[in-house]
Coordinates of C-alpha atoms in Angstrom, one line a residue:
M236 CA -52.5 13.9 47.6
T237 CA -53.1 11.1 45.1
A238 CA -56.4 9.9 43.5
R239 CA -57.9 7.4 41.1
I240 CA -58.8 9.1 37.9
L241 CA -60.8 7.8 35.0
V242 CA -59.8 9.4 31.6
V243 CA -62.5 9.1 28.9
D244 CA -61.6 10.1 25.3
D245 CA -62.2 8.5 21.9
V246 CA -58.9 9.7 20.6
E247 CA -56.1 7.2 21.7
A248 CA -53.4 9.9 21.5
N249 CA -55.3 12.2 23.9
V250 CA -55.9 9.3 26.3
R251 CA -52.2 8.4 26.4
L252 CA -51.0 12.0 26.8
L253 CA -53.3 12.6 29.8
E254 CA -52.5 9.2 31.3
A255 CA -48.7 10.0 31.1
K256 CA -49.1 13.4 32.7
L257 CA -51.2 12.1 35.5
T258 CA -49.1 9.0 36.1
I259 CA -45.9 11.1 36.4
E260 CA -47.7 12.9 39.3
Y261 CA -48.4 9.5 41.0
Y262 CA -52.1 9.4 40.2
D263 CA -53.7 6.0 39.6
V264 CA -55.2 6.2 36.1
M265 CA -57.9 4.2 34.3
T266 CA -58.9 4.8 30.7
C267 CA -61.7 4.1 28.3
Q268 CA -62.8 5.4 24.9
D269 CA -66.6 5.7 25.0
G270 CA -69.4 7.0 27.1
A271 CA -71.2 3.7 27.8
T272 CA -68.0 2.1 29.2
A273 CA -67.3 5.2 31.3
V274 CA -70.8 4.9 32.9
R275 CA -70.1 1.2 33.7
L276 CA -66.6 1.8 35.0
A277 CA -67.7 4.7 37.2
A278 CA -70.2 2.4 38.9
Q279 CA -67.8 -0.5 39.2
E280 CA -64.5 1.2 40.0
Q281 CA -65.8 4.3 41.9
P282 CA -62.9 6.6 40.7
D283 CA -62.2 9.8 42.6
I284 CA -62.4 12.0 39.5
I285 CA -63.6 11.6 35.9
L286 CA -61.9 13.5 33.1
L287 CA -64.5 13.3 30.3
D288 CA -64.1 14.3 26.7
V289 CA -67.1 16.1 25.2
M290 CA -66.9 15.2 21.5
M291 CA -67.3 11.4 21.3
P292 CA -69.3 9.4 18.8
G293 CA -72.5 7.8 20.0
M294 CA -73.0 8.9 23.6
D295 CA -71.2 12.3 23.9
G296 CA -69.7 13.7 27.1
F297 CA -72.8 15.6 28.0
E298 CA -75.1 12.6 28.0
T299 CA -72.4 10.5 29.7
C300 CA -72.1 13.1 32.5
R301 CA -75.9 13.2 32.8
Q302 CA -76.1 9.5 33.3
I303 CA -73.3 9.4 35.8
K304 CA -74.9 12.2 37.8
A305 CA -78.4 10.6 37.6
D306 CA -77.1 7.4 39.3
T307 CA -77.2 7.6 43.1
N308 CA -74.1 5.4 43.2
T309 CA -72.0 7.7 41.1
R310 CA -73.5 11.2 41.4
H311 CA -70.9 12.1 44.1
I312 CA -67.9 11.6 41.7
P313 CA -66.6 14.9 40.4
V314 CA -66.8 15.1 36.6
V315 CA -64.5 17.5 34.6
L316 CA -65.5 17.9 30.9
V317 CA -62.5 18.3 28.6
T318 CA -63.2 19.9 25.2
A319 CA -61.7 21.8 22.4
L320 CA -64.8 23.8 22.3
D321 CA -64.6 27.1 24.2
G322 CA -68.1 28.2 23.5
R323 CA -70.4 29.6 26.2
D324 CA -73.3 27.3 25.3
D325 CA -71.2 24.2 25.7
K326 CA -70.1 25.3 29.2
I327 CA -73.7 26.0 30.2
R328 CA -74.9 22.7 28.7
G329 CA -72.1 20.8 30.6
L330 CA -72.8 22.4 33.9
D331 CA -76.5 21.8 33.5
A332 CA -75.7 18.1 32.9
G333 CA -74.0 18.1 36.3
A334 CA -70.4 18.6 35.4
D335 CA -68.2 19.9 38.2
D336 CA -65.9 21.9 35.9
F337 CA -64.6 22.4 32.4
L338 CA -61.1 22.2 31.0
T339 CA -60.3 23.4 27.5
K340 CA -57.8 21.8 25.1
P341 CA -54.9 22.2 24.9
L342 CA -54.7 21.5 28.6
D343 CA -52.7 23.8 30.8
D344 CA -50.8 21.4 33.1
V345 CA -50.7 23.8 36.1
V346 CA -54.5 24.5 35.9
L347 CA -55.2 20.8 35.3
F348 CA -53.3 19.7 38.4
A349 CA -54.7 22.5 40.5
R350 CA -58.2 21.4 39.5
V351 CA -57.5 17.8 40.3
R352 CA -56.1 18.6 43.7
S353 CA -59.1 20.8 44.5
L354 CA -61.6 18.1 43.4
T355 CA -59.7 15.4 45.2
R356 CA -60.1 17.3 48.5
L357 CA -63.8 17.6 47.8
K358 CA -64.1 13.9 47.0
L359 CA -62.4 12.9 50.3
V360 CA -64.9 14.8 52.3
M361 CA -67.8 13.4 50.3
D362 CA -66.6 9.9 50.7
E363 CA -66.2 10.2 54.5
L364 CA -69.7 11.6 54.8
R365 CA -71.2 8.9 52.6
E366 CA -69.4 6.2 54.6
R367 CA -70.9 7.6 57.8
E368 CA -74.3 7.8 56.2
E369 CA -74.0 4.1 55.2
S370 CA -73.1 3.3 58.8
G371 CA -76.3 5.0 59.9
R372 CA -78.3 3.0 57.3
R373 CA -76.9 -0.3 58.6
L374 CA -78.1 0.7 62.0
G375 CA -81.6 1.0 60.5
V376 CA -81.6 4.8 60.8
N377 CA -82.5 6.9 57.7
A378 CA -83.4 10.6 57.9
D379 CA -85.5 11.5 54.9
G380 CA -85.0 14.9 53.3
A381 CA -83.7 14.4 49.8
G382 CA -86.4 16.9 48.6
R383 CA -84.3 19.7 50.0
L384 CA -81.3 19.0 47.7
R385 CA -82.4 21.4 45.0
G386 CA -80.0 24.2 43.8
S387 CA -82.3 27.1 44.0
G388 CA -83.4 29.5 46.8
G389 CA -79.8 29.9 48.2
R390 CA -78.4 32.6 50.4
V391 CA -75.5 34.1 48.5
L392 CA -72.9 36.5 49.9
I393 CA -71.2 38.6 47.2
V394 CA -67.9 40.2 48.4
D395 CA -66.6 42.7 45.9
D396 CA -65.5 46.4 46.0
N397 CA -66.4 46.7 42.3
L398 CA -70.0 47.7 42.9
R399 CA -71.1 47.6 39.3
Q400 CA -69.8 44.0 38.9
A401 CA -71.3 43.0 42.3
Q402 CA -74.7 44.5 41.3
R403 CA -74.7 42.7 38.0
I404 CA -74.0 39.4 39.8
A405 CA -76.7 40.1 42.4
D406 CA -79.3 41.0 39.7
E407 CA -78.7 37.8 37.9
L408 CA -78.8 35.7 41.1
T409 CA -82.0 37.3 42.3
R410 CA -84.0 35.3 39.9
E411 CA -83.3 32.1 41.9
H412 CA -81.5 33.1 45.1
R413 CA -81.2 35.7 47.8
P414 CA -78.0 37.6 47.2
V415 CA -76.4 40.2 49.6
I416 CA -73.5 42.5 48.6
E417 CA -70.7 43.2 51.1
T418 CA -67.7 45.4 50.4
D419 CA -65.9 45.0 53.7
P420 CA -64.0 41.7 54.2
K421 CA -64.3 41.8 58.0
A422 CA -68.1 42.2 57.7
A423 CA -68.1 39.5 55.1
L424 CA -66.4 37.1 57.5
L425 CA -68.9 37.9 60.2
A426 CA -71.8 37.3 57.8
S427 CA -70.3 34.0 56.6
R428 CA -70.8 32.6 60.1
G429 CA -74.5 32.6 59.5
L430 CA -76.6 30.5 57.1
I431 CA -74.8 31.2 53.9
D432 CA -75.1 28.7 51.0
L433 CA -72.5 30.3 48.7
M434 CA -69.9 33.1 48.9
I435 CA -68.7 34.8 45.7
V436 CA -65.4 36.7 46.1
N437 CA -63.6 39.0 43.7
V438 CA -60.1 37.9 44.4
A439 CA -58.8 40.8 42.4
A440 CA -60.5 43.4 44.5
E441 CA -58.5 46.7 44.9
S442 CA -59.5 47.7 48.5
F443 CA -58.9 44.3 50.1
D444 CA -57.0 41.1 49.6
G445 CA -59.5 38.6 48.2
L446 CA -57.1 35.6 48.5
R447 CA -56.6 36.4 52.2
L448 CA -60.4 36.5 52.7
V449 CA -60.7 33.1 51.1
A450 CA -57.9 31.7 53.4
Q451 CA -59.6 33.2 56.5
A452 CA -63.0 31.7 55.5
R453 CA -61.4 28.3 54.9
S454 CA -59.7 28.4 58.3
A455 CA -62.8 29.4 60.3
E456 CA -64.9 26.5 61.7
T457 CA -68.2 28.2 60.9
S458 CA -67.4 28.8 57.2
R459 CA -65.0 25.9 56.4
H460 CA -67.6 23.9 54.5
M461 CA -69.2 26.9 52.7
P462 CA -68.7 26.9 48.9
I463 CA -66.7 29.7 47.5
L464 CA -66.7 31.0 43.9
A465 CA -63.7 33.2 43.0
V466 CA -64.1 35.9 40.3
V467 CA -60.7 36.1 38.5
E468 CA -59.3 37.9 35.5
P469 CA -58.7 35.3 32.7
T470 CA -55.1 36.6 32.3
D471 CA -54.3 36.4 36.0
R472 CA -53.1 32.8 36.1
P473 CA -51.1 33.0 39.3
R474 CA -54.1 34.4 41.2
L475 CA -56.4 31.7 39.7
I476 CA -54.0 28.9 40.7
K477 CA -53.5 30.3 44.2
A478 CA -57.3 30.6 44.7
L479 CA -57.7 26.9 43.8
E480 CA -54.8 26.0 46.2
L481 CA -56.5 27.9 49.0
G482 CA -59.7 25.9 48.5
V483 CA -62.1 27.8 46.4
N484 CA -64.7 25.5 44.9
D485 CA -65.0 27.1 41.5
I486 CA -63.8 29.9 39.3
L487 CA -65.7 32.6 37.4
M488 CA -63.9 34.5 34.7
S489 CA -64.4 38.3 34.6
P490 CA -66.4 39.7 33.0
V491 CA -68.9 37.3 34.5
D492 CA -71.3 35.6 32.0
P493 CA -74.8 35.6 33.5
E494 CA -75.8 32.1 32.3
E495 CA -72.5 30.5 33.5
L496 CA -72.9 32.3 36.9
A497 CA -76.4 30.9 37.3
A498 CA -75.3 27.4 36.4
R499 CA -72.2 27.4 38.6
A500 CA -74.0 28.9 41.6
R501 CA -76.8 26.3 41.2
T502 CA -74.2 23.5 41.1
Q503 CA -72.4 24.7 44.2
I504 CA -75.5 25.3 46.3
R505 CA -76.9 21.8 45.4
R506 CA -73.5 20.2 46.4
K507 CA -73.6 22.1 49.7
R508 CA -77.1 21.0 50.5
Y509 CA -76.1 17.4 49.7
T510 CA -73.1 17.5 52.1
D511 CA -75.3 19.3 54.8
F512 CA -77.9 16.7 54.3
L513 CA -75.3 13.9 54.9
R514 CA -74.0 15.6 58.0
E515 CA -77.6 16.0 59.4
K516 CA -78.2 12.3 58.7
L517 CA -75.0 11.5 60.5
D518 CA -76.1 13.5 63.5
Y519 CA -79.5 12.0 63.4
S520 CA -78.0 8.5 63.1
L521 CA -75.8 9.0 66.1
E522 CA -78.6 10.4 68.1
M523 CA -80.9 7.5 67.2
A524 CA -78.1 5.0 68.0
V525 CA -78.2 6.0 71.7
T526 CA -81.9 7.2 72.0
D527 CA -85.1 5.4 72.5
A528 CA -87.4 6.6 69.8
L529 CA -90.6 6.4 71.7
T530 CA -89.6 8.1 75.0
G531 CA -86.7 10.2 74.0
L532 CA -84.6 8.8 76.9
H533 CA -81.3 7.1 76.3
N534 CA -81.5 3.4 75.3
R535 CA -80.1 0.3 76.8
R536 CA -77.0 0.3 74.5
Y537 CA -76.0 3.8 75.7
M538 CA -76.7 3.0 79.3
T539 CA -74.6 -0.2 79.2
G540 CA -71.5 1.7 78.0
Q541 CA -71.9 4.5 80.6
L542 CA -72.5 2.1 83.5
Q543 CA -69.5 0.0 82.5
A544 CA -67.2 3.1 82.8
L545 CA -68.7 4.2 86.1
V546 CA -68.5 0.8 87.7
Q547 CA -64.8 0.5 86.6
R548 CA -64.1 3.8 88.2
A549 CA -65.8 2.8 91.4
N550 CA -63.8 -0.4 91.5
H551 CA -60.6 1.6 91.4
G552 CA -61.4 3.8 94.3
G553 CA -63.7 6.3 92.6
D554 CA -67.1 7.4 93.8
P555 CA -69.9 4.8 94.1
V556 CA -72.5 4.5 91.4
A557 CA -76.2 3.6 92.1
V558 CA -78.8 2.3 89.8
L559 CA -82.6 2.4 90.0
V560 CA -84.5 -0.3 88.1
M561 CA -88.2 0.4 87.8
D562 CA -91.1 -1.5 86.3
I563 CA -94.6 -0.1 85.6
D564 CA -97.1 -2.2 87.5
H565 CA -99.8 -4.1 85.6
F566 CA -98.7 -2.5 82.3
K567 CA -100.0 -5.5 80.3
A568 CA -103.5 -4.6 81.6
V569 CA -103.1 -1.1 80.1
N570 CA -102.3 -2.6 76.7
D571 CA -105.0 -5.2 76.9
G572 CA -107.7 -2.9 78.1
F573 CA -107.0 0.3 76.2
G574 CA -104.7 -0.7 73.3
H575 CA -101.0 -0.3 72.5
D576 CA -101.5 3.4 71.6
A577 CA -102.6 4.1 75.2
G578 CA -99.7 2.0 76.4
D579 CA -97.3 4.2 74.4
E580 CA -98.9 7.3 75.9
V581 CA -98.2 5.9 79.4
L582 CA -94.6 5.2 78.6
Q583 CA -94.1 8.7 77.2
E584 CA -95.7 10.4 80.2
F585 CA -93.7 8.2 82.6
A586 CA -90.5 9.2 80.8
V587 CA -91.3 12.8 81.3
R588 CA -92.0 12.4 85.0
L589 CA -88.9 10.3 85.4
A590 CA -86.6 12.8 83.7
T591 CA -88.0 15.7 85.8
N592 CA -87.4 13.9 89.1
V593 CA -83.7 13.0 88.7
R594 CA -80.6 15.2 88.8
A595 CA -78.8 16.6 85.8
V596 CA -75.9 14.2 86.2
D597 CA -78.2 11.2 86.4
L598 CA -78.9 9.0 83.3
P599 CA -82.5 8.0 82.8
C600 CA -82.9 5.2 80.2
R601 CA -85.5 2.9 78.8
F602 CA -84.2 -0.6 79.4
G603 CA -86.9 -2.3 77.3
G604 CA -90.7 -2.6 77.3
E605 CA -92.1 -1.1 80.5
E606 CA -88.7 -1.3 82.3
F607 CA -86.6 1.7 83.0
V608 CA -83.2 2.3 84.6
V609 CA -81.6 5.4 86.1
V610 CA -77.8 5.4 86.4
M611 CA -76.7 7.7 89.3
P612 CA -73.0 8.7 89.5
D613 CA -71.5 9.6 92.9
T614 CA -74.6 8.4 94.8
R615 CA -74.9 6.5 98.0
I616 CA -77.8 4.0 98.6
E617 CA -79.8 6.2 101.0
D618 CA -79.8 9.1 98.5
A619 CA -80.7 6.8 95.6
H620 CA -83.6 5.4 97.7
R621 CA -84.8 8.9 98.5
I622 CA -84.9 9.9 94.8
A623 CA -86.5 6.6 93.8
D624 CA -89.3 7.2 96.3
R625 CA -89.8 10.7 95.0
I626 CA -90.3 9.3 91.5
R627 CA -92.7 6.7 92.8
R628 CA -94.8 9.3 94.6
D629 CA -94.9 11.5 91.5
V630 CA -96.1 8.7 89.3
S631 CA -98.8 7.5 91.7
S632 CA -100.1 10.8 92.8
V633 CA -101.5 12.2 89.5
P634 CA -103.5 9.9 87.1
F635 CA -102.1 9.5 83.5
R636 CA -104.3 10.9 80.7
V637 CA -104.5 8.6 77.6
M638 CA -106.5 8.4 74.4
G639 CA -106.2 12.1 73.8
G640 CA -107.2 12.9 77.4
K641 CA -110.5 11.0 77.2
E642 CA -109.4 8.4 79.8
T643 CA -107.3 8.6 83.0
L644 CA -105.3 5.8 84.4
N645 CA -103.8 5.3 87.9
I646 CA -100.3 4.1 87.4
T647 CA -97.8 2.8 89.9
I648 CA -94.3 1.5 89.7
S649 CA -92.1 -1.0 91.6
V650 CA -88.5 0.1 92.1
G651 CA -85.3 -1.7 93.0
V652 CA -82.2 0.2 94.2
A653 CA -78.6 -1.0 94.3
V654 CA -75.2 0.6 94.7
S655 CA -71.7 -0.5 93.6
L656 CA -69.7 -2.5 96.1
G657 CA -66.2 -1.6 95.0
Q658 CA -63.5 -3.8 93.7
G659 CA -64.8 -6.9 91.9
D660 CA -68.3 -5.6 91.2
T661 CA -69.7 -5.7 87.7
P662 CA -72.4 -3.8 85.9
E663 CA -74.3 -7.0 85.4
A664 CA -74.2 -7.8 89.2
L665 CA -75.2 -4.3 90.1
L666 CA -78.3 -4.4 87.8
K667 CA -79.2 -7.9 89.0
R668 CA -79.3 -6.7 92.6
A669 CA -81.5 -3.8 91.7
D670 CA -83.7 -6.1 89.6
E671 CA -84.1 -8.4 92.6
G672 CA -85.4 -5.4 94.5
V673 CA -88.0 -4.9 91.8
Y674 CA -89.2 -8.5 92.1
E675 CA -89.4 -8.1 95.9
A676 CA -91.4 -4.9 95.5
K677 CA -93.9 -6.6 93.3
A678 CA -94.1 -9.7 95.5
T679 CA -94.9 -7.5 98.6
G680 CA -97.7 -5.4 97.1
R681 CA -96.2 -3.2 94.3
N682 CA -95.9 0.7 94.4
R683 CA -92.9 0.6 96.6
V684 CA -89.1 0.9 96.6
I685 CA -86.8 -1.9 97.8
A686 CA -83.1 -1.2 98.3
R687 CA -80.5 -4.0 98.0
A688 CA -77.3 -3.0 99.8
A689 CA -75.4 -6.2 98.9

């Protein structure tokens, strides 16, 4: 798995060394030597990962990271701070600035490449979600909810058979989150199917295989996207590397530092909420792309695609498909006499009555304005006529309440019915025949159903 990596360091020798190591592993490497240039390149080139030195003149790595993470166009890019400083305060400061991880000089090649692979996988997911989000935005659909993207108030599952260590972690996290301790890996997997924002696993547990638990969590559909922090002994490099290969999102060295724990948990929960937010926006975008916002019925775009497939099937010997085209009589008078808000109430109530009078397999849609269509698979014209008349009677029999129930309106509809003719028929011709039935119904007095057999 390759990636485009931006290396930022004011020392030329350090830049060249990192560039050589990464290039040998077939990574595409860009370089620069100051923070301002790094911020500009991050926005212009959109690298997959940024390896950022902390100690630079002018704008240091902390401020550079902060600016990259503050920009909506670059905040999704993983940033790894590289420093000769191994102090606790520097790690906390870097994580609070938004850094995704720390590497300490001299760099361990195995840990470096494990980190890069792990962050590359994350970036691929983020890019796909952001691309889908942008597709939704181009459709004019945008689900608001950025206020939920904070890193506090998370539900944290701590899986550890070392109860003293687990309790210390829980006590620290209680200040911001809702931690739960679990010592049984099977119970932990069951719990992870719920609404968990973060799982912390002691991969060196004595009574269970922590690495196997990580692998099982990553393979399960319900917990695949859940962030996992692995607690590892600093001298246990093989287990650390294996945990990263299995897909843990971050590493906590034992004994766990309370401030580092808080910062890393906050970062992972914020990232999860961001990805969840993008997925929710995608689902919302897809729903809005096929749904009429006012009535909740499917829209014309969705209906057209479904009708095309059903007509093609009927043309090749499949079951016939019927359509009902219906128009609300004198709807302009409703808007003119009572206002567009009352007109919207009529449309919404009509959509409810329509949906409750068709079969589960039928497809009620708002075609546009006061015109509605029902696509009816496997339906002959006499059955379609019967259902259309049932809808007509339900609409006309009970007045519509508008303006908060202050006014009632007697509403009627004119309905045209048509059924597919077999080979050579088209969706456009089918709809036109039904539409002609609507015109005839209106011309002969309204509040009636006219079927067009051919």
